[in-house]
Amino acid sequence: MSSQKILVIGPSWLGDMVMAQKLFKVIKDHYPKGKLHVASPIWTIPLVSRMPEVDKSIALPFSHGELSILKRYQLGKSLKVEGYTQAIVLTNSFKSALIPFFANIPKRTGFLGEMRFGLINDCIQKDKSLYRTVDQFLALAPKNKNIKTSLSTYLVSKPNQARKLLKGKLKPSYKILGIAPGAEYGEAKRWPIEYFAKVAIEAIENNWKVILLGSSNDHDLGRSLDRLTKNKVINLIGKTKLEEVIDVMSICNSFLSNDSGLMHVAASLGIKQVAIFGSSDPKKTPPLSRHAKLIYLGLSCSPCFERTCPLQHTNCLKNIKPEEIIRKII
């Protein structure tokens, strides 16, 4: 089936994009000589470009939630020359199905939803028993009983680039702890910053080097950790591109984060990690790695999947004490 050329319309969240790599792996195993292109928001492109299964990444020029039917029409028409044989639409929205339709791709696969009849002509009924996000993605994969869905995936990293970036800041004797204190979704997924600081201080006292990682949206969290640790951490939050973050993470001995996009990146890099879950459910979006340790209290009010705590106490996070995390890392 070497003539197969597939376009995947990818998700907007970094974590979902990492989990989608499982689908990309299955597609390439099913069509080893086929071509796989992934169209996704521009902020995900550095991540997609590190996936060896993807032959070409296409940046979608839309902001989050933007409809822009005319721009989608123009992009779809420009992609018509690619001669795609199939499109797989991972998101459930109406607008996400427009580009494959405008590109006149003959087979357009996706889940039923949001008035997409006609736009999606290979409609898949979502199996309610498939709770994990990754399993929902895999339900859209080509059907082949000989393909195993437990195949490992990984991101290509460049450790030497990370060492160049950190030149003069690391000694060979240091163990490296990466910390990502942010969670783009909201504060109900963020472990208290004071707790992160206690873990960082304990690690530093045990001859670890602590590196803070995150986006520019996490600037305030980085500044707080700087202050609480008396500037003894390497604060790269908002100072690095995503591809540089991937490289730095690849040289970490351990990684601590909330349930976030970087948690999933750590999983694909195969590094030891501790992942803290609050308002979300580790059964739905777990890090796909045997090296991950998940911390989740499972309170009666959890998971609520809210951005802020409806009960205004965030006990699902506050009751996870730093000492428990320290025992799993140091």
Coordinates of N, CA, C and O in Angstrom, one line a residue, residues 120-208:
I120 N -17.3 14.5 7.2 CA -16.7 13.2 7.6 C -17.5 12.1 6.9 O -18.7 12.0 7.1
N121 N -16.9 11.4 6.0 CA -17.6 10.3 5.3 C -17.2 8.9 5.7 O -17.8 7.9 5.2
D122 N -16.3 8.8 6.6 CA -16.0 7.5 7.2 C -16.2 7.7 8.7 O -15.2 7.9 9.5
C123 N -17.4 7.7 9.1 CA -17.8 8.0 10.5 C -17.6 6.9 11.4 O -18.1 5.7 11.2
I124 N -16.9 7.1 12.5 CA -16.7 6.1 13.5 C -17.5 6.4 14.8 O -17.5 7.6 15.3
Q125 N -18.3 5.5 15.2 CA -19.1 5.7 16.5 C -18.1 5.5 17.7 O -17.5 4.5 17.8
K126 N -18.0 6.5 18.5 CA -17.1 6.5 19.6 C -17.5 5.4 20.6 O -18.7 5.4 21.1
D127 N -16.6 4.5 20.9 CA -16.9 3.4 21.9 C -16.8 4.0 23.3 O -15.7 4.4 23.7
K128 N -17.9 4.0 24.0 CA -17.9 4.6 25.3 C -17.0 3.8 26.3 O -16.7 4.4 27.4
S129 N -16.7 2.6 26.0 CA -15.8 1.8 26.9 C -14.3 2.2 26.7 O -13.5 1.9 27.6
L130 N -14.0 3.0 25.7 CA -12.7 3.5 25.5 C -12.5 4.8 26.3 O -12.9 5.9 25.8
Y131 N -12.0 4.8 27.5 CA -11.9 6.0 28.3 C -10.7 6.7 28.1 O -10.7 8.0 28.1
R132 N -9.5 6.0 27.9 CA -8.3 6.7 27.7 C -8.3 7.5 26.4 O -8.7 7.0 25.4
T133 N -7.7 8.7 26.4 CA -7.6 9.5 25.2 C -6.9 8.8 24.1 O -7.3 8.8 23.0
V134 N -5.8 8.1 24.5 CA -5.0 7.5 23.5 C -5.7 6.3 22.8 O -5.6 6.1 21.6
D135 N -6.6 5.6 23.6 CA -7.4 4.5 23.0 C -8.4 5.1 22.0 O -8.8 4.4 21.0
Q136 N -8.9 6.3 22.3 CA -9.9 6.9 21.4 C -9.2 7.3 20.1 O -9.7 7.1 19.0
F137 N -8.0 7.8 20.2 CA -7.2 8.1 19.0 C -7.0 6.8 18.2 O -7.1 6.8 16.9
L138 N -6.6 5.7 18.9 CA -6.3 4.5 18.2 C -7.5 3.8 17.5 O -7.3 3.1 16.6
A139 N -8.7 4.2 18.0 CA -9.9 3.7 17.4 C -10.1 4.2 15.9 O -10.8 3.6 15.2
L140 N -9.3 5.2 15.6 CA -9.4 5.8 14.2 C -8.3 5.2 13.3 O -8.2 5.6 12.2
A141 N -7.5 4.3 13.9 CA -6.4 3.8 13.1 C -6.9 2.8 12.1 O -7.9 2.2 12.2
P142 N -6.0 2.5 11.0 CA -6.4 1.4 10.1 C -6.5 0.1 10.8 O -5.7 -0.1 11.8
K143 N -7.4 -0.7 10.5 CA -7.7 -1.9 11.2 C -6.8 -3.0 10.7 O -6.8 -3.4 9.5
N144 N -6.0 -3.6 11.6 CA -5.1 -4.7 11.2 C -4.8 -5.4 12.5 O -4.2 -4.9 13.4
K145 N -5.3 -6.7 12.6 CA -5.2 -7.5 13.8 C -3.7 -7.8 14.1 O -3.4 -8.2 15.2
N146 N -2.8 -7.7 13.2 CA -1.4 -8.0 13.4 C -0.6 -6.8 14.0 O 0.5 -7.0 14.4
I147 N -1.3 -5.6 14.1 CA -0.6 -4.5 14.6 C -0.9 -4.4 16.1 O -2.0 -4.4 16.5
K148 N 0.1 -4.3 16.9 CA 0.0 -4.1 18.4 C -0.1 -2.7 18.8 O 0.7 -1.8 18.3
T149 N -1.1 -2.4 19.6 CA -1.3 -1.0 20.0 C -0.4 -0.6 21.2 O -0.4 0.6 21.6
S150 N 0.4 -1.5 21.7 CA 1.2 -1.2 22.8 C 2.6 -0.8 22.4 O 3.6 -0.7 23.1
L151 N 2.8 -0.6 21.1 CA 4.1 -0.3 20.5 C 4.6 1.0 21.2 O 3.9 2.0 21.4
S152 N 5.9 1.0 21.5 CA 6.5 2.2 22.1 C 6.7 3.3 21.1 O 6.8 3.1 19.9
T153 N 6.7 4.5 21.7 CA 6.9 5.7 20.8 C 8.0 6.6 21.5 O 8.2 6.4 22.7
Y154 N 8.6 7.4 20.8 CA 9.6 8.3 21.4 C 9.7 9.6 20.5 O 9.4 9.6 19.4
L155 N 10.2 10.6 21.2 CA 10.6 11.8 20.5 C 12.1 11.9 20.3 O 12.9 11.4 21.2
V156 N 12.5 12.4 19.2 CA 13.9 12.5 18.9 C 14.4 13.7 19.7 O 13.9 14.8 19.7
S157 N 15.5 13.4 20.5 CA 16.1 14.5 21.3 C 17.5 14.7 20.9 O 18.2 13.8 20.3
K158 N 18.1 15.9 21.3 CA 19.5 16.2 21.0 C 20.1 16.6 22.3 O 20.3 17.8 22.6
P159 N 20.6 15.7 23.0 CA 21.2 16.0 24.3 C 22.4 16.9 24.2 O 22.6 17.8 25.1
N160 N 23.2 16.8 23.1 CA 24.4 17.7 23.0 C 23.9 19.1 22.9 O 24.7 20.0 23.4
Q161 N 22.8 19.4 22.3 CA 22.3 20.7 22.2 C 21.9 21.3 23.5 O 22.1 22.5 23.8
A162 N 21.4 20.4 24.4 CA 21.0 20.8 25.7 C 22.3 21.2 26.5 O 22.3 22.2 27.3
R163 N 23.3 20.4 26.4 CA 24.6 20.7 27.1 C 25.2 22.0 26.7 O 25.8 22.7 27.4
K164 N 25.1 22.3 25.4 CA 25.6 23.5 24.9 C 24.8 24.7 25.5 O 25.4 25.7 25.9
L165 N 23.5 24.5 25.5 CA 22.6 25.6 26.1 C 23.0 25.8 27.6 O 22.9 27.0 28.0
L166 N 23.3 24.8 28.3 CA 23.6 24.9 29.7 C 25.1 24.9 30.0 O 25.5 24.7 31.2
K167 N 25.9 25.2 29.1 CA 27.4 25.2 29.2 C 27.8 26.1 30.4 O 27.3 27.3 30.5
G168 N 28.6 25.6 31.3 CA 29.1 26.3 32.5 C 28.1 26.2 33.7 O 28.5 26.7 34.7
K169 N 27.0 25.6 33.5 CA 26.0 25.6 34.6 C 25.8 24.2 35.2 O 25.2 24.0 36.2
L170 N 26.5 23.2 34.6 CA 26.4 21.8 35.1 C 27.7 21.2 35.3 O 28.7 21.5 34.6
K171 N 27.8 20.4 36.3 CA 29.0 19.6 36.5 C 28.7 18.1 36.3 O 27.6 17.7 36.5
P172 N 29.7 17.3 35.9 CA 29.4 15.9 35.6 C 28.9 15.2 36.9 O 28.2 14.2 36.7
S173 N 29.2 15.7 38.1 CA 28.8 15.0 39.3 C 27.3 15.2 39.6 O 26.7 14.5 40.4
Y174 N 26.7 16.2 39.0 CA 25.3 16.5 39.3 C 24.3 15.5 38.7 O 24.5 15.1 37.5
K175 N 23.3 15.2 39.5 CA 22.1 14.6 38.9 C 21.2 15.8 38.6 O 21.3 16.8 39.3
I176 N 20.4 15.6 37.6 CA 19.5 16.7 37.2 C 18.1 16.4 37.4 O 17.6 15.3 36.9
L177 N 17.4 17.3 38.1 CA 16.0 17.2 38.3 C 15.3 18.3 37.5 O 15.5 19.5 37.7
G178 N 14.4 17.9 36.6 CA 13.6 18.9 35.8 C 12.3 19.1 36.5 O 11.7 18.1 37.0
I179 N 11.9 20.3 36.7 CA 10.6 20.6 37.3 C 9.8 21.5 36.4 O 10.3 22.5 35.9
A180 N 8.6 21.1 36.1 CA 7.6 21.9 35.3 C 6.4 22.2 36.2 O 5.5 21.3 36.4
P181 N 6.4 23.4 36.8 CA 5.3 23.7 37.8 C 4.0 24.1 37.2 O 3.0 24.3 37.9
G182 N 4.0 24.3 35.9 CA 2.7 24.8 35.3 C 1.8 23.7 34.8 O 2.1 22.5 34.8
A183 N 0.6 24.2 34.4 CA -0.4 23.3 33.8 C -1.3 24.3 33.0 O -2.0 25.1 33.7
E184 N -1.3 24.3 31.7 CA -1.9 25.3 30.9 C -3.4 25.3 31.2 O -4.1 26.4 31.1
Y185 N -4.0 24.2 31.5 CA -5.5 24.1 31.7 C -6.0 24.9 32.8 O -7.1 25.5 32.7
G186 N -5.3 25.0 33.9 CA -5.8 25.8 35.0 C -5.2 25.4 36.4 O -4.5 24.4 36.5
E187 N -5.5 26.3 37.4 CA -4.9 26.1 38.7 C -5.3 24.9 39.4 O -4.6 24.4 40.3
A188 N -6.4 24.3 39.0 CA -6.9 23.0 39.7 C -6.0 21.8 39.3 O -6.2 20.7 39.9
K189 N -5.1 22.0 38.4 CA -4.1 21.0 38.1 C -2.7 21.3 38.5 O -1.8 20.6 38.3
R190 N -2.5 22.4 39.3 CA -1.2 22.9 39.7 C -0.9 22.6 41.2 O -1.6 23.2 42.0
W191 N 0.0 21.7 41.4 CA 0.5 21.5 42.8 C 1.0 22.8 43.4 O 1.6 23.6 42.6
P192 N 0.8 23.1 44.7 CA 1.3 24.4 45.3 C 2.7 24.7 45.0 O 3.6 23.8 45.1
I193 N 3.0 25.9 44.6 CA 4.4 26.2 44.3 C 5.4 26.1 45.5 O 6.5 25.8 45.3
E194 N 4.8 26.3 46.7 CA 5.7 26.1 47.9 C 6.1 24.7 48.0 O 7.2 24.4 48.5
Y195 N 5.3 23.8 47.6 CA 5.6 22.3 47.7 C 6.7 22.0 46.7 O 7.7 21.3 46.9
F196 N 6.6 22.6 45.4 CA 7.6 22.4 44.5 C 9.0 22.9 45.0 O 10.0 22.3 44.8
A197 N 8.9 24.0 45.7 CA 10.1 24.6 46.2 C 10.8 23.7 47.2 O 12.0 23.6 47.3
K198 N 10.0 23.1 48.1 CA 10.6 22.2 49.1 C 11.3 21.0 48.5 O 12.3 20.6 48.9
V199 N 10.7 20.5 47.4 CA 11.3 19.4 46.7 C 12.6 19.8 46.1 O 13.7 19.2 46.1
A200 N 12.6 21.0 45.5 CA 13.8 21.6 44.8 C 14.9 21.8 45.8 O 16.1 21.4 45.6
I201 N 14.6 22.4 47.0 CA 15.6 22.6 48.0 C 16.2 21.3 48.5 O 17.4 21.2 48.7
E202 N 15.4 20.3 48.7 CA 15.9 19.0 49.2 C 16.8 18.4 48.1 O 17.9 17.8 48.4
A203 N 16.4 18.5 46.9 CA 17.3 18.0 45.8 C 18.6 18.7 45.7 O 19.7 18.0 45.6
I204 N 18.6 20.0 45.8 CA 19.8 20.8 45.8 C 20.7 20.4 46.9 O 22.0 20.3 46.7
E205 N 20.2 20.2 48.1 CA 21.0 19.8 49.3 C 21.6 18.4 49.1 O 22.6 18.1 49.8
N206 N 21.0 17.6 48.2 CA 21.6 16.3 47.9 C 22.4 16.3 46.6 O 22.5 15.2 46.0
N207 N 22.9 17.4 46.2 CA 23.8 17.5 45.1 C 23.2 17.3 43.7 O 23.8 16.9 42.8
W208 N 21.9 17.6 43.7 CA 21.2 17.7 42.4 C 21.2 19.1 41.8 O 21.3 20.0 42.6

